[in-house]
Coordinates of C-alpha atoms in Angstrom, one line a residue:
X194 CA 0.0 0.0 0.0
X195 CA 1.3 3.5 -1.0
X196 CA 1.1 6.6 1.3
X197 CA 1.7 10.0 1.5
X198 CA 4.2 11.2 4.0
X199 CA 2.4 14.2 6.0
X200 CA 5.4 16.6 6.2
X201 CA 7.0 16.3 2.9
X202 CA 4.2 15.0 0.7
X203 CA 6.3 12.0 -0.6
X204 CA 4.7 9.0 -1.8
X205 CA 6.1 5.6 0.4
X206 CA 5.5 2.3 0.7
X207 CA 3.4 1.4 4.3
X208 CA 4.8 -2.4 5.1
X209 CA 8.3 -1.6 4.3
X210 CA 8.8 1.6 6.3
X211 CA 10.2 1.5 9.7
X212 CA 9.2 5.5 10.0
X213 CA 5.9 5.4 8.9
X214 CA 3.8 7.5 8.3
X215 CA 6.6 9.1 7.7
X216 CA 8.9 8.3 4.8
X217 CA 12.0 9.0 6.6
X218 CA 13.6 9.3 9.9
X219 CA 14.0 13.1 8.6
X220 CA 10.4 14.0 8.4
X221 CA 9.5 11.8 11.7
X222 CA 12.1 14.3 13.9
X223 CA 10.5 17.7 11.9
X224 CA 6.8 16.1 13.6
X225 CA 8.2 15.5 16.7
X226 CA 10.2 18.8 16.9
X227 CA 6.9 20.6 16.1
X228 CA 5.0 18.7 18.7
X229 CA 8.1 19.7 21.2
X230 CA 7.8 23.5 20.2
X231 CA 3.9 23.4 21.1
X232 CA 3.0 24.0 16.9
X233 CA 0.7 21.3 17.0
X234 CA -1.4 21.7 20.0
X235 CA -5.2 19.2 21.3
X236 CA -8.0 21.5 22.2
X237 CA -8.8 22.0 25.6
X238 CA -8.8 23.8 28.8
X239 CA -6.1 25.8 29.6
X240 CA -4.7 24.1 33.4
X241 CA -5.6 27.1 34.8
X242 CA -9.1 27.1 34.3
X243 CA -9.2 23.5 35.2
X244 CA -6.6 24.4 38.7
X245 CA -9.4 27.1 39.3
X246 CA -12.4 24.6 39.4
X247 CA -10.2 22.1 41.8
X248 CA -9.9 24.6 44.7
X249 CA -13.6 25.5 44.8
X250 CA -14.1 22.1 46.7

């Protein structure tokens, strides 16, 4: 099965790649710096808001 990588829009091979899905080792470090540098981020409170709602009680 072929996919495309999600950083550098190559086309790879799924079964043979160690780095999927990633082509490379490359592209897997560029998402995991981005995901260390807060670029990507999940939705959700802020921990403030949630520390606020904890010392109600």
């Amino acid at each position: 099965m072929q996919i495309v990588c999600r950083i550098c829009r190559k086309k790879t091979t799924w079964e043979e790649n160690p780095y999927r899905p990633f082509c490379s080792e490359r592209c897997k470090m560029i998402d995991l710096g981005a995901w260390a540098s807060e670029d990507y981020r999940i939705e959700g409170k802020k921990e403030e808001e949630e520390d606020e709602g904890e010392l109600d009680d």
